[in-house]
Amino acid sequence: GAWCEYLFYPPALVPNPLEGLFGGQRDKRRERYESLLDRLDEALGEAHGRTGRPFLLGTEHPTFIDLQFVTHVERMEASVVYWKGIKMRGAGRTNLDRWLEAFEGRESYRATKSDFYTHVMDIPPQYGEAFVDLKNPKAREAVDFIGGGSWNYPKDTTDALGNDRKEPISRKRMQGASWQIPVPNGSPDCWEPIREPFQVSEEAARHEAAFEITRNYEGIVKFMCRANGDRGELRYSAPLADPFALAEPGDREDADMLLRMTTLGLLSGSLPTFDPEGIPEERRVELGKCVKYLRDRIGVPRDMSFPAAQHLRGYLNHLVRLLVPRDFDEKPSKADLYGLFGRVKGDDEE
């Protein structure tokens, strides 16, 4: 539909020289996408006007039609923020906002709702790679905030025909601007605020993350050790999916230490501290991979709630910064970037 066309269709290789002669340049794909949202907002407004209730058929509870729509709208909200730098909510569609708030007021829905990062990691393997709106500087801010890292925004380049292009976003070295302590998602103006029904105290979020770690502690330590192990022969197009990867036994003791430090920090509210200078640089890089392997695969709501996930990502990201500070300073090589067909080189490839 209009959302897929807006997100997944590449921009025209050769701009239409006649477009924009009367009234400036027009983004017809965005217009069609926003028209779709406007029609949904109008339908919700008509139902609310008749019954005073927020759902599409004017019912007190969501119907199958609402459930069918909301799963797509949830993906649309996350993806358009991330790849286009456009917020769906708070954009004047009061009926759509009311509808989403009504869903979020239901505990059954909150138990199933993903965060933006989980969605934008899940969408490309299912739909294909999306295209960043290169004309909107806010798209870079959104990529940075949700999980792209400041240098992962497409860089300027020139193709073989001399046309200005952008290199694609890298997912190899991610450290979202929101993966920090204190968690910045409390601001209602940020790219992904923690909305009122999901809000808990900072201590409650930390303790939830610590609880989820401790109840499967040994399994998570082993999971971290897969970062430097054999990835297995069977690979998937999803860059974070490697279910046949094997743990590296030699990493277990150090991974255990790092996860214990993280858990104690979550319980106490203090960021882990240690002097990494006593660890050889090559080993620090290997341990950094273990921490990143876990950090990048924290899913919402599968593993924990959004506030808890953001705290755990922030604590793990702090460890990455201690172990491999150059990951936050250096720009990736072309080997780190996506190829034309979405292939990502593994950490063991150069």
CSV table of C-alpha atoms in Angstrom, one decimal:
chain,number,residue,atom,x,y,z
A,1,GLY,CA,0.0,0.0,0.0
A,2,ALA,CA,0.9,3.6,0.4
A,3,TRP,CA,3.2,2.9,3.4
A,4,CYS,CA,5.2,0.3,1.5
A,5,GLU,CA,5.5,2.5,-1.5
A,6,TYR,CA,6.8,5.4,0.6
A,7,LEU,CA,9.2,3.3,2.6
A,8,PHE,CA,10.6,0.6,0.4
A,9,TYR,CA,10.6,2.1,-3.1
A,10,PRO,CA,13.9,3.7,-4.1
A,11,PRO,CA,14.0,7.3,-5.1
A,12,ALA,CA,14.0,8.1,-8.8
A,13,LEU,CA,17.5,7.7,-10.3
A,14,VAL,CA,16.9,10.6,-12.6
A,15,PRO,CA,14.7,13.4,-11.2
A,16,ASN,CA,11.8,14.7,-13.4
A,17,PRO,CA,13.0,18.1,-14.7
A,18,LEU,CA,9.3,19.2,-15.0
A,19,GLU,CA,8.4,18.4,-11.4
A,20,GLY,CA,8.3,21.4,-9.2
A,21,LEU,CA,7.8,24.0,-11.9
A,22,PHE,CA,4.5,24.9,-10.4
A,23,GLY,CA,4.5,25.1,-6.6
A,24,GLY,CA,7.8,23.5,-5.8
A,25,GLN,CA,8.9,19.9,-5.4
A,26,ARG,CA,6.3,17.4,-4.3
A,27,ASP,CA,6.9,14.1,-2.5
A,28,LYS,CA,3.9,12.2,-4.0
A,29,ARG,CA,4.7,9.0,-2.1
A,30,ARG,CA,4.6,10.9,1.2
A,31,GLU,CA,1.4,12.6,0.2
A,32,ARG,CA,-0.2,9.2,-0.5
A,33,TYR,CA,1.0,7.8,2.8
A,34,GLU,CA,-0.3,10.8,4.8
A,35,SER,CA,-3.6,10.7,2.9
A,36,LEU,CA,-3.9,7.1,4.1
A,37,LEU,CA,-3.5,8.3,7.7
A,38,ASP,CA,-5.9,11.1,7.1
A,39,ARG,CA,-8.6,8.7,6.0
A,40,LEU,CA,-8.0,6.5,9.0
A,41,ASP,CA,-8.3,9.6,11.2
A,42,GLU,CA,-11.5,10.6,9.6
A,43,ALA,CA,-13.0,7.2,10.0
A,44,LEU,CA,-12.1,7.2,13.7
A,45,GLY,CA,-13.5,10.7,14.1
A,46,GLU,CA,-16.8,9.6,12.5
A,47,ALA,CA,-17.1,6.7,14.9
A,48,HIS,CA,-16.2,8.8,17.9
A,49,GLY,CA,-18.7,11.5,16.8
A,50,ARG,CA,-21.5,9.0,16.8
A,51,THR,CA,-20.7,7.1,20.0
A,52,GLY,CA,-18.1,9.0,21.9
A,53,ARG,CA,-15.9,5.9,21.8
A,54,PRO,CA,-12.4,5.7,20.3
A,55,PHE,CA,-12.5,2.5,18.2
A,56,LEU,CA,-13.4,2.1,14.5
A,57,LEU,CA,-16.8,0.6,15.0
A,58,GLY,CA,-17.7,2.9,17.8
A,59,THR,CA,-17.4,0.1,20.4
A,60,GLU,CA,-16.1,0.2,23.9
A,61,HIS,CA,-13.6,-2.5,23.2
A,62,PRO,CA,-11.4,-3.0,20.1
A,63,THR,CA,-12.8,-5.2,17.4
A,64,PHE,CA,-11.0,-7.5,14.9
A,65,ILE,CA,-10.9,-4.5,12.5
A,66,ASP,CA,-9.0,-2.4,15.1
A,67,LEU,CA,-6.6,-5.2,15.9
A,68,GLN,CA,-5.9,-5.7,12.2
A,69,PHE,CA,-5.1,-2.1,11.7
A,70,VAL,CA,-3.1,-1.4,14.9
A,71,THR,CA,-0.5,-4.0,14.1
A,72,HIS,CA,0.3,-2.2,10.9
A,73,VAL,CA,0.0,1.3,12.3
A,74,GLU,CA,2.5,0.3,15.1
A,75,ARG,CA,5.1,-0.7,12.4
A,76,MET,CA,4.3,2.4,10.4
A,77,GLU,CA,4.9,4.7,13.3
A,78,ALA,CA,8.3,3.2,14.1
A,79,SER,CA,9.5,2.9,10.5
A,80,VAL,CA,8.5,6.4,9.3
A,81,VAL,CA,10.2,7.9,12.4
A,82,TYR,CA,13.4,6.0,11.8
A,83,TRP,CA,13.7,6.1,8.0
A,84,LYS,CA,11.9,9.4,7.2
A,85,GLY,CA,12.3,11.5,10.4
A,86,ILE,CA,8.5,12.1,10.6
A,87,LYS,CA,6.4,11.7,13.7
A,88,MET,CA,3.0,10.1,13.3
A,89,ARG,CA,1.6,11.1,16.7
A,90,GLY,CA,1.1,14.7,17.7
A,91,ALA,CA,0.7,15.7,14.1
A,92,GLY,CA,-2.9,17.0,14.3
A,93,ARG,CA,-4.7,13.7,13.8
A,94,THR,CA,-6.4,13.8,17.1
A,95,ASN,CA,-8.7,10.8,16.4
A,96,LEU,CA,-5.7,8.6,15.5
A,97,ASP,CA,-3.9,9.8,18.7
A,98,ARG,CA,-6.9,9.0,20.8
A,99,TRP,CA,-7.3,5.5,19.2
A,100,LEU,CA,-3.6,4.7,20.0
A,101,GLU,CA,-3.9,6.0,23.5
A,102,ALA,CA,-7.0,3.8,24.0
A,103,PHE,CA,-5.0,0.8,22.9
A,104,GLU,CA,-2.1,1.7,25.2
A,105,GLY,CA,-4.5,2.1,28.1
A,106,ARG,CA,-5.2,-1.7,27.9
A,107,GLU,CA,-2.8,-4.0,29.7
A,108,SER,CA,-3.3,-6.7,27.1
A,109,TYR,CA,-2.1,-4.4,24.3
A,110,ARG,CA,0.9,-3.1,26.4
A,111,ALA,CA,2.0,-6.7,26.8
A,112,THR,CA,2.4,-7.1,23.1
A,113,LYS,CA,3.7,-3.6,22.0
A,114,SER,CA,7.3,-3.4,20.6
A,115,ASP,CA,9.6,-0.5,20.8
A,116,PHE,CA,10.9,1.3,17.7
A,117,TYR,CA,14.3,-0.4,17.7
A,118,THR,CA,12.7,-3.9,17.7
A,119,HIS,CA,10.5,-2.9,14.8
A,120,VAL,CA,13.2,-1.4,12.6
A,121,MET,CA,15.4,-4.5,13.1
A,122,ASP,CA,12.4,-6.8,12.3
A,123,ILE,CA,11.0,-4.9,9.3
A,124,PRO,CA,13.8,-5.2,6.6
A,125,PRO,CA,14.0,-9.1,6.7
A,126,GLN,CA,10.3,-9.2,6.2
A,127,TYR,CA,9.7,-6.4,3.7
A,128,GLY,CA,13.2,-5.5,2.3
A,129,GLU,CA,15.4,-2.6,2.9
A,130,ALA,CA,13.8,0.8,3.4
A,131,PHE,CA,15.1,4.1,2.0
A,132,VAL,CA,16.1,7.0,4.2
A,133,ASP,CA,14.6,10.4,3.3
A,134,LEU,CA,17.9,12.1,2.4
A,135,LYS,CA,16.2,15.5,2.1
A,136,ASN,CA,15.1,15.6,5.7
A,137,PRO,CA,17.9,16.3,8.2
A,138,LYS,CA,15.7,15.0,11.0
A,139,ALA,CA,16.0,11.5,9.6
A,140,ARG,CA,19.6,11.5,10.8
A,141,GLU,CA,18.5,12.6,14.3
A,142,ALA,CA,16.0,9.7,14.4
A,143,VAL,CA,18.5,7.1,13.2
A,144,ASP,CA,21.0,8.4,15.9
A,145,PHE,CA,18.4,8.3,18.7
A,146,ILE,CA,16.8,4.9,18.0
A,147,GLY,CA,19.9,2.9,17.3
A,148,GLY,CA,21.9,3.9,14.3
A,149,GLY,CA,24.9,5.7,15.8
A,150,SER,CA,26.0,9.1,14.6
A,151,TRP,CA,28.2,8.0,11.7
A,152,ASN,CA,25.8,5.3,10.5
A,153,TYR,CA,23.7,7.9,8.7
A,154,PRO,CA,24.3,7.6,4.9
A,155,LYS,CA,27.5,9.3,3.8
A,156,ASP,CA,27.9,11.5,0.7
A,157,THR,CA,29.3,9.6,-2.3
A,158,THR,CA,29.1,9.8,-6.0
A,159,ASP,CA,28.1,6.9,-8.3
A,160,ALA,CA,29.6,5.8,-11.6
A,161,LEU,CA,27.4,8.3,-13.5
A,162,GLY,CA,28.5,11.3,-11.4
A,163,ASN,CA,25.2,11.5,-9.5
A,164,ASP,CA,25.1,12.4,-5.8
A,165,ARG,CA,24.2,9.4,-3.7
A,166,LYS,CA,24.3,8.3,-0.1
A,167,GLU,CA,26.0,5.1,1.2
A,168,PRO,CA,23.5,2.9,3.1
A,169,ILE,CA,23.1,2.8,6.9
A,170,SER,CA,25.4,0.4,8.7
A,171,ARG,CA,24.0,-1.9,11.4
A,172,LYS,CA,27.4,-3.3,12.4
A,173,ARG,CA,28.3,-0.6,14.9
A,174,MET,CA,25.2,0.7,16.6
A,175,GLN,CA,25.0,2.8,19.7
A,176,GLY,CA,21.8,4.7,19.7
A,177,ALA,CA,21.8,8.1,21.3
A,178,SER,CA,19.0,6.8,23.6
A,179,TRP,CA,21.2,4.0,24.9
A,180,GLN,CA,22.6,6.0,27.7
A,181,ILE,CA,22.1,6.6,31.4
A,182,PRO,CA,20.1,8.5,32.4
A,183,VAL,CA,17.6,7.2,29.8
A,184,PRO,CA,16.5,10.2,27.6
A,185,ASN,CA,13.1,8.7,26.6
A,186,GLY,CA,11.4,10.5,29.5
A,187,SER,CA,11.2,13.7,27.4
A,188,PRO,CA,7.8,13.9,25.6
A,189,ASP,CA,9.6,15.7,22.7
A,190,CYS,CA,12.1,13.0,22.0
A,191,TRP,CA,11.8,10.6,19.0
A,192,GLU,CA,10.4,7.8,21.1
A,193,PRO,CA,9.0,9.0,24.5
A,194,ILE,CA,8.0,6.5,27.2
A,195,ARG,CA,4.3,7.3,27.2
A,196,GLU,CA,2.3,7.6,30.3
A,197,PRO,CA,0.8,4.0,30.5
A,198,PHE,CA,4.3,2.6,30.2
A,199,GLN,CA,6.0,4.9,32.7
A,200,VAL,CA,7.5,3.4,35.8
A,201,SER,CA,10.2,4.7,38.2
A,202,GLU,CA,13.8,4.5,37.1
A,203,GLU,CA,14.4,2.0,40.0
A,204,ALA,CA,11.5,-0.2,38.8
A,205,ALA,CA,12.9,-0.3,35.3
A,206,ARG,CA,16.4,-1.2,36.4
A,207,HIS,CA,15.1,-3.9,38.7
A,208,GLU,CA,13.0,-5.4,36.0
A,209,ALA,CA,16.0,-5.6,33.7
A,210,ALA,CA,18.1,-7.2,36.5
A,211,PHE,CA,15.3,-9.7,37.3
A,212,GLU,CA,15.0,-10.8,33.6
A,213,ILE,CA,18.8,-11.3,33.6
A,214,THR,CA,19.0,-13.3,36.8
A,215,ARG,CA,16.1,-15.7,36.0
A,216,ASN,CA,18.0,-17.0,32.9
A,217,TYR,CA,21.5,-15.9,33.9
A,218,GLU,CA,23.5,-19.0,32.7
A,219,GLY,CA,21.7,-19.0,29.4
A,220,ILE,CA,22.4,-15.3,28.8
A,221,VAL,CA,26.2,-15.7,29.6
A,222,LYS,CA,26.3,-18.6,27.1
A,223,PHE,CA,24.4,-16.4,24.6
A,224,MET,CA,27.0,-13.6,24.9
A,225,CYS,CA,29.7,-16.1,24.2
A,226,ARG,CA,28.3,-16.7,20.7
A,227,ALA,CA,29.7,-13.4,19.6
A,228,ASN,CA,33.2,-14.9,19.0
A,229,GLY,CA,32.1,-18.5,18.3
A,230,ASP,CA,31.3,-20.3,15.1
A,231,ARG,CA,28.2,-18.7,13.5
A,232,GLY,CA,27.1,-21.9,11.9
A,233,GLU,CA,26.7,-22.8,8.3
A,234,LEU,CA,23.1,-21.8,7.9
A,235,ARG,CA,22.7,-18.0,7.8
A,236,TYR,CA,19.6,-15.9,7.5
A,237,SER,CA,18.9,-12.6,5.8
A,238,ALA,CA,18.1,-10.9,9.1
A,239,PRO,CA,21.5,-9.5,10.2
A,240,LEU,CA,20.9,-10.2,13.9
A,241,ALA,CA,19.6,-13.8,13.4
A,242,ASP,CA,22.1,-16.6,13.8
A,243,PRO,CA,20.2,-19.4,15.7
A,244,PHE,CA,22.9,-22.0,14.9
A,245,ALA,CA,25.8,-20.0,16.3
A,246,LEU,CA,28.0,-21.8,18.9
A,247,ALA,CA,29.3,-20.3,22.1
A,248,GLU,CA,33.1,-19.7,22.4
A,249,PRO,CA,33.9,-21.6,25.7
A,250,GLY,CA,37.0,-19.4,26.4
A,251,ASP,CA,34.8,-16.3,26.8
A,252,ARG,CA,32.6,-17.7,29.5
A,253,GLU,CA,34.5,-16.4,32.6
A,254,ASP,CA,34.9,-12.9,31.2
A,255,ALA,CA,31.3,-12.7,29.9
A,256,ASP,CA,30.1,-13.8,33.3
A,257,MET,CA,32.1,-11.1,35.0
A,258,LEU,CA,30.7,-8.4,32.6
A,259,LEU,CA,27.1,-9.6,33.1
A,260,ARG,CA,27.5,-9.6,36.9
A,261,MET,CA,28.8,-6.1,36.8
A,262,THR,CA,25.8,-5.0,34.7
A,263,THR,CA,23.3,-6.7,37.0
A,264,LEU,CA,24.9,-5.2,40.1
A,265,GLY,CA,24.8,-1.8,38.5
A,266,LEU,CA,21.2,-2.2,37.6
A,267,LEU,CA,20.3,-3.2,41.2
A,268,SER,CA,22.4,-0.4,42.8
A,269,GLY,CA,21.8,2.3,40.2
A,270,SER,CA,25.6,2.8,39.6
A,271,LEU,CA,27.3,2.4,36.3
A,272,PRO,CA,30.0,-0.3,36.3
A,273,THR,CA,33.5,1.0,36.5
A,274,PHE,CA,36.8,-0.8,35.9
A,275,ASP,CA,40.2,0.0,34.3
A,276,PRO,CA,40.4,-1.7,30.9
A,277,GLU,CA,44.0,-0.7,30.4
A,278,GLY,CA,45.1,-4.0,32.0
A,279,ILE,CA,43.3,-6.0,29.3
A,280,PRO,CA,45.1,-6.5,26.0
A,281,GLU,CA,43.5,-4.5,23.2
A,282,GLU,CA,42.7,-7.5,21.1
A,283,ARG,CA,40.9,-9.1,24.1
A,284,ARG,CA,39.0,-5.9,24.8
A,285,VAL,CA,37.6,-6.0,21.3
A,286,GLU,CA,36.5,-9.6,21.7
A,287,LEU,CA,34.8,-8.8,25.0
A,288,GLY,CA,33.2,-5.7,23.4
A,289,LYS,CA,31.7,-8.0,20.8
A,290,CYS,CA,30.2,-10.2,23.6
A,291,VAL,CA,28.5,-7.2,25.2
A,292,LYS,CA,27.3,-5.8,21.9
A,293,TYR,CA,25.9,-9.2,20.9
A,294,LEU,CA,23.6,-9.1,23.8
A,295,ARG,CA,22.9,-5.3,23.7
A,296,ASP,CA,21.8,-5.4,20.0
A,297,ARG,CA,19.5,-8.4,20.5
A,298,ILE,CA,17.3,-7.1,23.4
A,299,GLY,CA,13.8,-7.2,22.1
A,300,VAL,CA,10.6,-5.6,23.4
A,301,PRO,CA,8.3,-7.0,24.6
A,302,ARG,CA,9.9,-10.5,24.2
A,303,ASP,CA,12.6,-9.9,26.7
A,304,MET,CA,11.3,-7.1,28.9
A,305,SER,CA,9.4,-3.8,28.9
A,306,PHE,CA,10.6,-0.8,26.9
A,307,PRO,CA,11.8,1.2,30.0
A,308,ALA,CA,13.7,-1.9,31.3
A,309,ALA,CA,15.2,-2.5,27.9
A,310,GLN,CA,16.4,1.0,27.5
A,311,HIS,CA,18.2,0.8,30.9
A,312,LEU,CA,19.8,-2.5,30.1
A,313,ARG,CA,20.9,-1.2,26.7
A,314,GLY,CA,22.3,1.9,28.4
A,315,TYR,CA,24.3,-0.1,31.0
A,316,LEU,CA,25.7,-2.5,28.3
A,317,ASN,CA,26.5,0.4,26.0
A,318,HIS,CA,28.5,1.9,28.9
A,319,LEU,CA,30.6,-1.3,29.1
A,320,VAL,CA,31.2,-1.2,25.3
A,321,ARG,CA,32.4,2.4,25.6
A,322,LEU,CA,34.9,1.3,28.3
A,323,LEU,CA,36.1,-1.7,26.4
A,324,VAL,CA,36.2,-0.3,22.8
A,325,PRO,CA,36.0,3.5,22.9
A,326,ARG,CA,37.1,3.7,19.3
A,327,ASP,CA,33.8,2.3,18.2
A,328,PHE,CA,32.3,5.6,19.3
A,329,ASP,CA,35.0,7.7,17.6
A,330,GLU,CA,35.9,6.0,14.3
A,331,LYS,CA,33.9,5.8,11.2
A,332,PRO,CA,33.3,2.4,9.7
A,333,SER,CA,35.0,1.2,6.6
A,334,LYS,CA,33.1,0.3,3.5
A,335,ALA,CA,33.3,-3.4,4.6
A,336,ASP,CA,31.0,-2.4,7.5
A,337,LEU,CA,28.3,-1.0,5.3
A,338,TYR,CA,25.4,-2.7,3.6
A,339,GLY,CA,25.9,-3.8,0.0
A,340,LEU,CA,23.4,-3.1,-2.8
A,341,PHE,CA,21.6,-6.3,-2.0
A,342,GLY,CA,21.5,-5.9,1.8
A,343,ARG,CA,24.4,-8.2,2.6
A,344,VAL,CA,26.3,-7.5,5.8
A,345,LYS,CA,29.8,-8.7,6.4
A,346,GLY,CA,30.2,-10.5,9.7
A,347,ASP,CA,32.6,-9.5,12.4
A,348,ASP,CA,34.9,-12.3,11.2
A,349,GLU,CA,35.1,-10.9,7.7
A,350,GLU,CA,37.2,-8.0,6.3
